[in-house]
mmCIF file of C-alpha atoms in Angstrom:
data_model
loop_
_atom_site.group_PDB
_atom_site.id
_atom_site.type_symbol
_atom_site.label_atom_id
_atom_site.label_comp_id
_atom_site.label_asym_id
_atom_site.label_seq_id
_atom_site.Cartn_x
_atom_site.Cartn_y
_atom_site.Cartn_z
ATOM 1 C CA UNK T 5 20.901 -33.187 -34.652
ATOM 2 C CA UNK T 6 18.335 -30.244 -35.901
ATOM 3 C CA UNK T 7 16.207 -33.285 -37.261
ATOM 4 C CA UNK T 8 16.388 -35.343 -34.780
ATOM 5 C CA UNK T 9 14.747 -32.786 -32.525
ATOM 6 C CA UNK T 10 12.282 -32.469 -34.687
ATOM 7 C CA UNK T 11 11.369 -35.523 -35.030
ATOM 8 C CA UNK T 12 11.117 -35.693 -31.073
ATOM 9 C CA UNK T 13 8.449 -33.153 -31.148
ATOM 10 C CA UNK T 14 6.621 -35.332 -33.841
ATOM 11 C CA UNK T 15 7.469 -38.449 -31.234
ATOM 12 C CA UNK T 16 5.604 -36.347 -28.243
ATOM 13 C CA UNK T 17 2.407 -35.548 -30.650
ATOM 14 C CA UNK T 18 1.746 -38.936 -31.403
ATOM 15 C CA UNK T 19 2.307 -40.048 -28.192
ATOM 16 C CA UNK T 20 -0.867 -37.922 -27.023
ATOM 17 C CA UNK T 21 -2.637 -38.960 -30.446
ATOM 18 C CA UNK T 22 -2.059 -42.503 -30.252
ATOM 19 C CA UNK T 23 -2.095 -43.167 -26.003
ATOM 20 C CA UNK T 24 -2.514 -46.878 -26.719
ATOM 21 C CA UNK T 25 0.419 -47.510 -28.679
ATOM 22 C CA UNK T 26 3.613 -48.594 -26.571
ATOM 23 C CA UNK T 27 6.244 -46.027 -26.144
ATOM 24 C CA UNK T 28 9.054 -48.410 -27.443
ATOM 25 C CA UNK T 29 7.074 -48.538 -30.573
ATOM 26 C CA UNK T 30 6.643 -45.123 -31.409
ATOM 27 C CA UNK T 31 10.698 -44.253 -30.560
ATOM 28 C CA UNK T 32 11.853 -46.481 -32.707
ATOM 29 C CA UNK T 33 10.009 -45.711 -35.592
ATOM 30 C CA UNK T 34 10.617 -41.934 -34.684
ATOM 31 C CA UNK T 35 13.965 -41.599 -33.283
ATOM 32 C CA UNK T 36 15.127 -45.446 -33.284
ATOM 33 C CA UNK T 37 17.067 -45.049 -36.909
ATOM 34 C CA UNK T 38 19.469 -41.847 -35.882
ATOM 35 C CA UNK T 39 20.778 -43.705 -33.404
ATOM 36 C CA UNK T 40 21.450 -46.722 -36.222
ATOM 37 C CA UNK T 41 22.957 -44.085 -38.338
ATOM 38 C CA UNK T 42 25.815 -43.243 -35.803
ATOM 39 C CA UNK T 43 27.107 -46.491 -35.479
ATOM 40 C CA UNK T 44 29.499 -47.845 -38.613
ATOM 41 C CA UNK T 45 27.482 -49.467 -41.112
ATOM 42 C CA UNK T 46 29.091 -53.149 -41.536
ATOM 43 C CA UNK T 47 28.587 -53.107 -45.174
ATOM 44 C CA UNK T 48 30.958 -50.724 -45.760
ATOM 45 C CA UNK T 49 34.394 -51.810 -45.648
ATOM 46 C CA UNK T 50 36.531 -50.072 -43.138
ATOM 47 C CA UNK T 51 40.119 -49.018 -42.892
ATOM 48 C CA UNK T 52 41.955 -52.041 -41.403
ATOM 49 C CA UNK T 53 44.026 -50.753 -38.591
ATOM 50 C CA UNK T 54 47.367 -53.351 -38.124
ATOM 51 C CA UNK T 55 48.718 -54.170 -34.912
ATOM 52 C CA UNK T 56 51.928 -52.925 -34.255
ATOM 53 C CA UNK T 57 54.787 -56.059 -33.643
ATOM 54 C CA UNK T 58 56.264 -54.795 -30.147
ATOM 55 C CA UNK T 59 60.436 -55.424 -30.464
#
C-alpha cells in the first residue's frame, strides 16, 4: 500500500512534466501493475475447491 502511494506522487509529477502524454498511459505504467498483483496469478496452480454432492 506504502508503495503504491508513492508511486502516486511520482504519477502526479509526471503528469505536470509530461502534460502531453495521456493520463491512461502514465497510470498504467505507474500504478497499472499493483492492481495486476492483487488478482491470482493464473500460472500458479490453485487449491481446487470440490463441490459438495447435496443428499
Amino acid at each position: 500500500m506504502s508503495l503504491t502511494l508513492y508511486l502516486g506522487s511520482y504519477l502526479v509529477q509526471a503528469t505536470e512534466d509530461m502534460p502531453w502524454t495521456p493520463a491512461g498511459v502514465l497510470h498504467r505504467r505507474f500504478l497499472g501493475w499493483t492492481r495486476d498483483a492483487e488478482l491470482p496469478n493464473p500460472a500458479v496452480p490453485q487449491p481446487c475447491r470440490s463441490a459438495r454432492a447435496e443428499p
